[in-house]
C-alpha cells in the first residue's frame, strides 16, 4: 500500500515537471514580449529590461533557472508590477480564494449528499421531484447567470446581502451559492442515481433479510457503496470550484487568486501566468492524490499494484 | 406433526412498465416442523418470488395481491414492518440464489455475520459475537476461521461465499431456513458438501427447511416432500417417493427425464423439455404447461385444471387425471 502511494507521488512529480515545461514553452512561443505594449519603449530601455530579467539568455538556461526557482518555491518577479513577486500575489490571493473554496466545498457536500439521499429514498415522490428540479436548474444554468439573478433578487430588490466583497459573513452567501451551485446539483444527481442503483443490489436484500431497519440498511450497507462514485468525482469537483472561482471572484469583486490570474493574462504578465498555473496544477494533483487515498481506504477491492 | 408454515392461495405480481407480471398465481403449500420441503421447477416458474413473498423482500414493484402466509399461527402478509423485522434473520433466515453478489463488498465477512446476530441479540458482547461467528465458520467448514474473519468477500470463492451465507443464515438458529438454489452456482463436490451440512443442521437443531432447486436429483438426496412449480402455479405436490415412483403430471415426468444420469453432468442446466415457459405478463388461461405437453388436449388450452387429491398427501393439476374431461386430440400439434 505504501509502495503504491510512493509510486503515485513519483508519477505526480513527473506530471508536474511536464506541466512546468509545457507552460514555459507555451508562454515563450506566444509572439510579443512582456514589454510590447501600446506605449513605445525605446530600444535601449527594452534591452535594459531584457537584461534585467535575463530574457537574452538561451531558452533552456532560462528554463532551468526558472525550474530551480520553482523547486525552491520562488516563482520569480512579476513582469508587470515592479517590486512585486508572483509569490506576493499567491500569498495575498490564495488565502482569500482558498477560504471561499473551502466554505463552498463544505456547502456542496452538506447540501448535495443529503439531497441525493432524500431523492433516492423518496424515489418518485414529490421530494424527489423537487430535488431533481433544483438539480436540473443547477447543472444547466452557468454560474455567472445564477450570480446575476441572485444579486438582482437579494441585493437590489430585497437589499439583504451585499453585492460585492467578503468583508462580512453575509458577503459569502451569494458567491458560495453561485460557485457551488453546479457542483451541488451534479453531486446530488450522482448521489441519487448511485444510491438507487446500490439499493437494488442483492447484498441490500441480504441486509434486509437480517432484519435490519431501513435506516440501518441505508447507513451501514448502501451509503458506503453509493459514495464510491461520488468520491471519484470529488477531485474534478475541486478543480471545478477552483476554475469557477475566476468568474465568481470577478463578479463579486473578491480579491482572490482568480482575479490576479485573469488580470495577468490580459497584461501578458508571463511569470504570474506561469506561477499561478503551476500553483494550481500542484494543488489539483494533491487533491487527486488525497481522493485516491480515500478511495483506497473505503474500497478493499482496490489492488495496490 | 403440525405445520410451521402454511401458504394459502398466494398471488404475487410485479407492476412494471410492460404491465402486470403475474409471477405467482395462487400457490398453496405447507412445511411441517423439522421437515425439508423441496420446491422444483424450471427457470421463471416463480420459485424465488414465492420465497421472497414469505419474507416480504420483493422489489419495490412487487406486491402480494392475495393469500395468506401463516407462520407459527401469524399471518405474515398482514404483519407490520417492525414486527416483520423481528422475524427476518431470527425466526426465518434465507440463503440467496447468487452467492457472488449477496455479500456487501466493503464489509469483512465476519462482521457481516456478526451483524445478523447482534441485531436480534444486542446484549451480546463483541468477543462473544466473534466467538459465535468463528464457531459458525468452522461448522460450515470454512478453513482457518480466525484468519478468514476479517477477509472481504472478493477474497473468497463462490463456494466459500455461499458458506458464509449459510453461516449467516444459521446465526440465530432460525426455525425456518429458506435456501434458494444454494448450490446451483457451485461445482459438484462443493454442492454435495453443502447438502450434507444442511441435512446435518436439520437433524441437529430440528430446523425446518425450504429447499429450492432446478434439479430433482438434488431433491431426492435431501427432501421428504416436494412441490413442482410451473408458470406461477403448483403442478404437483407429493412425498419424495411418490414423485419418483408414481408421478402424476406430465411436467414432473419431463423434469424426471432431465435428471443428469452421469455424475459429471450434474450441476449442468439441462432443458430437455422442448419449448419455453409462458410469458407471465399474459399467462395462458388454460394449463400453463399445455403448449409444451405431449399429452395436451383441447380442454387443456381452454381451462386450467384444478389441483386435486390423487393419493394420500399427493395432489396434481392435470386434465388427464379427470375421468370426465373430454379426450379429443391435441390442438398444439
Ligand atoms: N423484479 C421483478 N420484476 C418483474 N418481473 C419479475 C421480477 N422478479 C421476477 N420476475 C418474474 O417473475 C417470474 C418468476 O421469477 P422467479 O425469479 O420466481 O423464477 P425462479 O423460479 O426463481 O427462476 P430461477 O430458477 O431462474 O431462479 C419470472 O417470469 C420473472 O421474469
Ligand atoms: Mg430463482
Short mmCIF file of C-alpha atoms in Angstrom, two decimals, chain B residues 21-24 41-49 97 181 214 229-233 251 269 277-280:
data_model
loop_
_atom_site.label_atom_id
_atom_site.label_comp_id
_atom_site.label_asym_id
_atom_site.label_seq_id
_atom_site.Cartn_x
_atom_site.Cartn_y
_atom_site.Cartn_z
CA UNK B 21 -46.14 -9.71 -14.40
CA UNK B 22 -48.16 -12.40 -12.64
CA UNK B 23 -45.20 -14.28 -11.21
CA UNK B 24 -47.12 -16.31 -8.63
CA UNK B 41 -39.32 -26.05 -11.36
CA UNK B 42 -37.63 -24.55 -14.36
CA UNK B 43 -36.30 -21.01 -14.51
CA UNK B 44 -39.06 -18.41 -14.22
CA UNK B 45 -41.61 -20.72 -12.62
CA UNK B 46 -41.94 -18.42 -9.60
CA UNK B 47 -39.82 -20.23 -7.00
CA UNK B 48 -37.80 -17.21 -5.88
CA UNK B 49 -40.81 -14.89 -5.96
CA UNK B 97 -29.53 -17.75 -5.11
CA UNK B 181 -30.79 -22.70 -5.09
CA UNK B 214 -33.97 -26.90 -10.60
CA UNK B 229 -43.92 -25.35 -9.82
CA UNK B 230 -44.61 -24.11 -13.32
CA UNK B 231 -45.97 -20.82 -14.65
CA UNK B 232 -46.60 -19.43 -11.17
CA UNK B 233 -48.66 -22.46 -10.12
CA UNK B 251 -44.35 -31.74 -16.38
CA UNK B 269 -28.51 -26.79 -16.53
CA UNK B 277 -42.10 -21.22 -20.26
CA UNK B 278 -45.10 -18.88 -20.70
CA UNK B 279 -44.95 -15.09 -20.69
CA UNK B 280 -46.17 -14.13 -17.25
#
